[in-house]
mmCIF file of C-alpha atoms in Angstrom:
data_model
loop_
_atom_site.group_PDB
_atom_site.id
_atom_site.type_symbol
_atom_site.label_atom_id
_atom_site.label_comp_id
_atom_site.label_asym_id
_atom_site.label_seq_id
_atom_site.Cartn_x
_atom_site.Cartn_y
_atom_site.Cartn_z
ATOM 1 C CA ASP L 403 24.440 115.607 28.368
ATOM 2 C CA VAL L 404 21.730 118.205 27.905
ATOM 3 C CA LYS L 405 22.764 121.761 28.602
ATOM 4 C CA VAL L 406 20.938 125.032 29.085
ATOM 5 C CA THR L 407 23.106 127.898 30.250
ATOM 6 C CA GLN L 408 22.201 131.365 31.445
ATOM 7 C CA SER L 409 24.564 134.288 31.255
ATOM 8 C CA SER L 410 24.566 135.174 34.951
ATOM 9 C CA ARG L 411 23.638 133.425 38.201
ATOM 10 C CA TYR L 412 23.282 136.726 40.071
ATOM 11 C CA LEU L 413 22.657 140.200 38.710
ATOM 12 C CA VAL L 414 22.126 143.549 40.421
ATOM 13 C CA LYS L 415 20.763 146.447 38.393
ATOM 14 C CA ARG L 416 19.363 149.906 39.072
ATOM 15 C CA THR L 417 15.833 151.074 38.356
ATOM 16 C CA GLY L 418 15.499 152.292 34.779
ATOM 17 C CA GLU L 419 18.424 150.286 33.403
ATOM 18 C CA LYS L 420 18.045 148.103 30.346
ATOM 19 C CA VAL L 421 18.745 144.501 31.308
ATOM 20 C CA PHE L 422 19.604 141.576 29.060
ATOM 21 C CA LEU L 423 19.283 137.985 30.248
ATOM 22 C CA GLU L 424 20.782 135.466 27.866
ATOM 23 C CA CYS L 425 19.950 131.798 27.508
ATOM 24 C CA VAL L 426 21.756 129.285 25.319
ATOM 25 C CA GLN L 427 20.912 125.622 24.712
ATOM 26 C CA ASP L 428 23.026 123.057 22.922
ATOM 27 C CA MET L 429 20.332 120.443 22.264
ATOM 28 C CA ASP L 430 19.050 121.834 18.942
ATOM 29 C CA HIS L 431 15.657 122.385 20.558
ATOM 30 C CA GLU L 432 12.978 124.294 18.698
ATOM 31 C CA ASN L 433 11.142 125.586 21.773
ATOM 32 C CA MET L 434 12.549 127.992 24.322
ATOM 33 C CA PHE L 435 10.834 129.569 27.325
ATOM 34 C CA TRP L 436 11.347 132.286 29.909
ATOM 35 C CA TYR L 437 9.731 131.961 33.332
ATOM 36 C CA ARG L 438 9.968 134.013 36.462
ATOM 37 C CA GLN L 439 9.717 132.456 39.886
ATOM 38 C CA ASP L 440 8.528 134.248 43.004
ATOM 39 C CA PRO L 441 7.945 132.789 46.469
ATOM 40 C CA GLY L 442 4.413 131.498 46.862
ATOM 41 C CA LEU L 443 3.601 132.038 43.189
ATOM 42 C CA GLY L 444 5.483 129.199 41.544
ATOM 43 C CA LEU L 445 6.762 129.648 37.995
ATOM 44 C CA ARG L 446 4.965 131.967 35.629
ATOM 45 C CA LEU L 447 5.539 132.107 31.886
ATOM 46 C CA ILE L 448 6.783 135.394 30.470
ATOM 47 C CA TYR L 449 7.431 134.564 26.799
ATOM 48 C CA PHE L 450 8.156 131.544 24.684
ATOM 49 C CA SER L 451 9.424 130.880 21.197
ATOM 50 C CA TYR L 452 8.902 127.851 18.981
ATOM 51 C CA ASP L 453 11.170 128.933 16.160
ATOM 52 C CA VAL L 454 13.801 131.478 15.240
ATOM 53 C CA LYS L 455 12.336 135.002 15.117
ATOM 54 C CA MET L 456 9.016 133.712 16.479
ATOM 55 C CA LYS L 457 7.675 134.652 19.905
ATOM 56 C CA GLU L 458 4.506 134.225 21.885
ATOM 57 C CA LYS L 459 3.372 136.082 24.984
ATOM 58 C CA GLY L 460 2.951 134.104 28.146
ATOM 59 C CA ASP L 461 0.965 134.976 31.239
ATOM 60 C CA ILE L 462 3.001 138.003 32.373
ATOM 61 C CA PRO L 463 4.709 139.662 29.377
ATOM 62 C CA GLU L 464 4.279 143.260 30.545
ATOM 63 C CA GLY L 465 7.582 145.038 30.987
ATOM 64 C CA TYR L 466 9.515 142.387 29.063
ATOM 65 C CA SER L 467 10.505 141.684 25.487
ATOM 66 C CA VAL L 468 12.420 138.813 23.893
ATOM 67 C CA SER L 469 14.688 138.139 20.977
ATOM 68 C CA ARG L 470 15.479 134.917 19.164
ATOM 69 C CA GLU L 471 17.840 135.517 16.253
ATOM 70 C CA LYS L 472 19.470 132.080 16.413
ATOM 71 C CA LYS L 473 17.964 128.724 17.270
ATOM 72 C CA GLU L 474 20.191 128.141 20.268
ATOM 73 C CA ARG L 475 19.806 131.564 21.901
ATOM 74 C CA PHE L 476 16.803 133.211 23.535
ATOM 75 C CA SER L 477 17.208 136.600 25.193
ATOM 76 C CA LEU L 478 14.930 138.250 27.719
ATOM 77 C CA ILE L 479 15.035 142.049 27.800
ATOM 78 C CA LEU L 480 13.844 144.348 30.528
ATOM 79 C CA GLU L 481 13.573 147.667 28.697
ATOM 80 C CA SER L 482 13.481 149.741 31.891
ATOM 81 C CA ALA L 483 13.996 147.655 34.985
ATOM 82 C CA SER L 484 11.731 148.232 37.964
ATOM 83 C CA THR L 485 11.920 146.972 41.533
ATOM 84 C CA ASN L 486 8.919 144.679 41.003
ATOM 85 C CA GLN L 487 10.994 142.772 38.461
ATOM 86 C CA THR L 488 13.309 141.567 41.202
ATOM 87 C CA SER L 489 12.924 137.823 40.860
ATOM 88 C CA MET L 490 14.450 134.511 39.822
ATOM 89 C CA TYR L 491 14.414 134.056 36.043
ATOM 90 C CA LEU L 492 14.514 130.578 34.564
ATOM 91 C CA CYS L 493 15.071 129.655 30.949
ATOM 92 C CA ALA L 494 14.017 126.302 29.505
ATOM 93 C CA SER L 495 14.054 124.499 26.182
ATOM 94 C CA SER L 496 12.332 121.501 24.657
ATOM 95 C CA SER L 497 12.059 119.747 21.343
ATOM 96 C CA GLN L 498 8.910 119.996 19.318
ATOM 97 C CA GLY L 499 6.201 117.538 18.513
ATOM 98 C CA GLN L 500 5.866 115.059 21.325
ATOM 99 C CA LEU L 501 3.797 115.300 24.475
ATOM 100 C CA THR L 502 6.573 113.541 26.315
ATOM 101 C CA ASP L 503 9.172 116.130 25.399
ATOM 102 C CA THR L 504 10.658 117.321 28.649
ATOM 103 C CA GLN L 505 11.552 120.927 29.261
ATOM 104 C CA TYR L 506 15.150 121.291 30.396
ATOM 105 C CA PHE L 507 15.993 124.233 32.571
ATOM 106 C CA GLY L 508 19.015 126.428 33.032
ATOM 107 C CA PRO L 509 20.443 127.225 36.482
ATOM 108 C CA GLY L 510 18.460 130.463 36.793
ATOM 109 C CA THR L 511 19.396 134.123 37.202
ATOM 110 C CA ARG L 512 18.602 135.897 40.459
ATOM 111 C CA LEU L 513 17.973 139.495 39.454
ATOM 112 C CA THR L 514 17.820 142.285 42.014
ATOM 113 C CA VAL L 515 16.648 145.717 40.893
ATOM 114 C CA LEU L 516 17.531 148.503 43.318
ATOM 115 C CA ALA B 492 -7.847 127.406 31.512
ATOM 116 C CA GLN B 493 -5.451 124.781 32.770
ATOM 117 C CA LYS B 494 -4.565 124.795 36.431
ATOM 118 C CA ILE B 495 -2.309 122.847 38.764
ATOM 119 C CA THR B 496 -2.984 122.799 42.507
ATOM 120 C CA GLN B 497 -0.484 121.724 45.130
ATOM 121 C CA THR B 498 -2.163 122.032 48.512
ATOM 122 C CA GLN B 499 0.843 121.293 50.733
ATOM 123 C CA PRO B 500 3.143 124.310 51.074
ATOM 124 C CA GLY B 501 5.525 122.290 53.243
ATOM 125 C CA MET B 502 6.047 118.672 54.250
ATOM 126 C CA PHE B 503 8.356 116.888 56.683
ATOM 127 C CA VAL B 504 9.417 113.274 56.387
ATOM 128 C CA GLN B 505 11.764 111.074 58.346
ATOM 129 C CA GLU B 506 14.779 109.728 56.520
ATOM 130 C CA LYS B 507 14.111 106.308 54.908
ATOM 131 C CA GLU B 508 10.348 106.806 55.075
ATOM 132 C CA ALA B 509 8.078 107.220 52.046
ATOM 133 C CA VAL B 510 6.285 110.498 51.342
ATOM 134 C CA THR B 511 3.471 111.527 49.004
ATOM 135 C CA LEU B 512 3.283 114.996 47.500
ATOM 136 C CA ASP B 513 -0.163 115.934 46.257
ATOM 137 C CA CYS B 514 -1.034 117.398 42.881
ATOM 138 C CA THR B 515 -4.425 117.939 41.287
ATOM 139 C CA TYR B 516 -4.988 119.381 37.854
ATOM 140 C CA ASP B 517 -7.789 120.887 35.873
ATOM 141 C CA THR B 518 -8.137 120.692 32.104
ATOM 142 C CA SER B 519 -10.855 119.894 29.625
ATOM 143 C CA ASP B 520 -8.347 118.443 27.165
ATOM 144 C CA GLN B 521 -8.114 114.699 26.726
ATOM 145 C CA SER B 522 -4.453 114.721 25.769
ATOM 146 C CA TYR B 523 -1.996 116.124 28.279
ATOM 147 C CA GLY B 524 1.231 115.369 30.058
ATOM 148 C CA LEU B 525 2.071 115.675 33.726
ATOM 149 C CA PHE B 526 5.568 116.344 35.038
ATOM 150 C CA TRP B 527 7.278 116.595 38.374
ATOM 151 C CA TYR B 528 10.374 118.718 38.895
ATOM 152 C CA LYS B 529 12.695 119.059 41.872
ATOM 153 C CA GLN B 530 14.345 122.363 42.725
ATOM 154 C CA PRO B 531 17.153 122.202 45.296
ATOM 155 C CA SER B 532 18.404 125.325 47.025
ATOM 156 C CA SER B 533 20.843 125.864 44.137
ATOM 157 C CA GLY B 534 17.851 126.866 42.019
ATOM 158 C CA GLU B 535 18.090 124.516 39.067
ATOM 159 C CA MET B 536 14.911 122.685 38.040
ATOM 160 C CA ILE B 537 15.539 118.954 37.719
ATOM 161 C CA PHE B 538 13.106 116.764 35.797
ATOM 162 C CA LEU B 539 11.966 113.747 37.820
ATOM 163 C CA ILE B 540 9.108 111.910 36.158
ATOM 164 C CA TYR B 541 6.475 112.114 33.417
ATOM 165 C CA GLN B 542 2.949 110.688 33.040
ATOM 166 C CA GLY B 543 0.898 110.901 29.858
ATOM 167 C CA SER B 544 -2.873 111.117 30.013
ATOM 168 C CA TYR B 545 -3.224 107.960 27.905
ATOM 169 C CA ASP B 546 -0.676 105.940 29.862
ATOM 170 C CA GLU B 547 -2.397 103.078 31.598
ATOM 171 C CA GLN B 548 0.458 102.287 33.939
ATOM 172 C CA ASN B 549 1.692 104.606 36.657
ATOM 173 C CA ALA B 550 5.109 106.041 35.814
ATOM 174 C CA THR B 551 8.120 105.009 37.889
ATOM 175 C CA GLU B 552 11.707 106.274 37.892
ATOM 176 C CA GLY B 553 13.897 104.736 40.538
ATOM 177 C CA ARG B 554 12.616 105.903 43.938
ATOM 178 C CA TYR B 555 10.013 108.142 42.313
ATOM 179 C CA SER B 556 6.578 106.958 41.271
ATOM 180 C CA LEU B 557 3.533 108.827 40.135
ATOM 181 C CA ASN B 558 0.130 107.831 41.497
ATOM 182 C CA PHE B 559 -2.060 108.811 38.537
ATOM 183 C CA GLN B 560 -5.818 108.830 39.143
ATOM 184 C CA LYS B 561 -7.360 110.211 35.991
ATOM 185 C CA ALA B 562 -10.975 110.296 37.174
ATOM 186 C CA ARG B 563 -9.956 112.320 40.212
ATOM 187 C CA LYS B 564 -7.535 114.417 38.152
ATOM 188 C CA SER B 565 -4.711 113.782 40.555
ATOM 189 C CA ALA B 566 -1.042 113.006 39.906
ATOM 190 C CA ASN B 567 0.639 112.553 43.254
ATOM 191 C CA LEU B 568 4.395 112.009 43.516
ATOM 192 C CA VAL B 569 5.559 109.239 45.805
ATOM 193 C CA ILE B 570 9.161 109.240 46.976
ATOM 194 C CA SER B 571 10.227 105.998 48.621
ATOM 195 C CA ALA B 572 13.071 105.636 51.116
ATOM 196 C CA SER B 573 13.592 109.382 51.552
ATOM 197 C CA GLN B 574 17.141 110.683 51.689
ATOM 198 C CA LEU B 575 18.513 113.925 53.106
ATOM 199 C CA GLY B 576 19.310 115.000 49.565
ATOM 200 C CA ASP B 577 15.602 114.901 48.719
ATOM 201 C CA SER B 578 15.071 118.105 50.715
ATOM 202 C CA ALA B 579 13.978 120.599 48.053
ATOM 203 C CA MET B 580 11.010 122.308 46.439
ATOM 204 C CA TYR B 581 8.890 120.029 44.253
ATOM 205 C CA PHE B 582 6.744 121.309 41.422
ATOM 206 C CA CYS B 583 3.960 119.566 39.566
ATOM 207 C CA ALA B 584 3.394 120.799 36.004
ATOM 208 C CA MET B 585 1.191 120.079 33.021
ATOM 209 C CA THR B 586 1.423 120.526 29.286
ATOM 210 C CA LEU B 587 -1.286 119.987 26.730
ATOM 211 C CA GLY B 588 -1.323 117.681 23.754
ATOM 212 C CA GLY B 589 -0.962 118.607 20.125
ATOM 213 C CA THR B 590 2.246 119.789 18.577
ATOM 214 C CA GLY B 591 4.218 119.909 21.786
ATOM 215 C CA ASN B 592 4.547 123.672 21.646
ATOM 216 C CA THR B 593 2.464 124.348 24.698
ATOM 217 C CA PRO B 594 4.390 125.649 27.700
ATOM 218 C CA LEU B 595 4.218 124.071 31.119
ATOM 219 C CA VAL B 596 1.698 125.259 33.683
ATOM 220 C CA PHE B 597 3.164 124.917 37.163
ATOM 221 C CA GLY B 598 1.724 124.528 40.620
ATOM 222 C CA LYS B 599 3.036 126.687 43.453
ATOM 223 C CA GLY B 600 5.218 123.932 44.794
ATOM 224 C CA THR B 601 5.719 121.917 47.973
ATOM 225 C CA ARG B 602 8.812 122.306 50.119
ATOM 226 C CA LEU B 603 9.941 118.904 51.364
ATOM 227 C CA SER B 604 12.240 118.644 54.361
ATOM 228 C CA VAL B 605 13.816 115.287 55.169
ATOM 229 C CA ILE B 606 14.757 114.851 58.818
ATOM 230 C CA ALA B 607 17.592 112.590 59.952
#
């Protein structure tokens, strides 16, 4: 069974803190993605990676960075959390090469920045 | 730029009835894939169905079918025999052809409520 896990379901942090969101997949997928979801805005792409140590900016990368040191793990970093980063964060992974390759999602992390 | 439009913020359907959720897309590419995902209140995104731009037949997966009209650039999701457990947010999404590296572009979603 396919599995994408995220380190926390709920997280509360203070403004200015450094925040790490971890995502791990066990499907040997090449591609990994970070999205944020806000009411009325749908899902928006923050960063994605198609290989270890590779990263590409998505639509809203400002205020975020990522790290992919191992194939199975993709971390999203908020260098200095702000209240406008309060959101639901979803990680996904997919294999590479086919148009039909489905993205599989983790359960999401609801982050609140106070 | 690619774009997905879901014009129905919310929909209600009676249990056991069929419902259609609308999705239109905009791309100049010839090769693309269309996906529908379900997101229950728990938050997890669940893949439902896929349609490729070159597929001649409409995709079906159990009670889900995709009404693909390429000339109109629409990819509506049809859920037959609605169940209470179908109450959720539904997202239409698109990816482009090529190497398969392109991320999904999502619509803003439709909240479906199934009434007993």
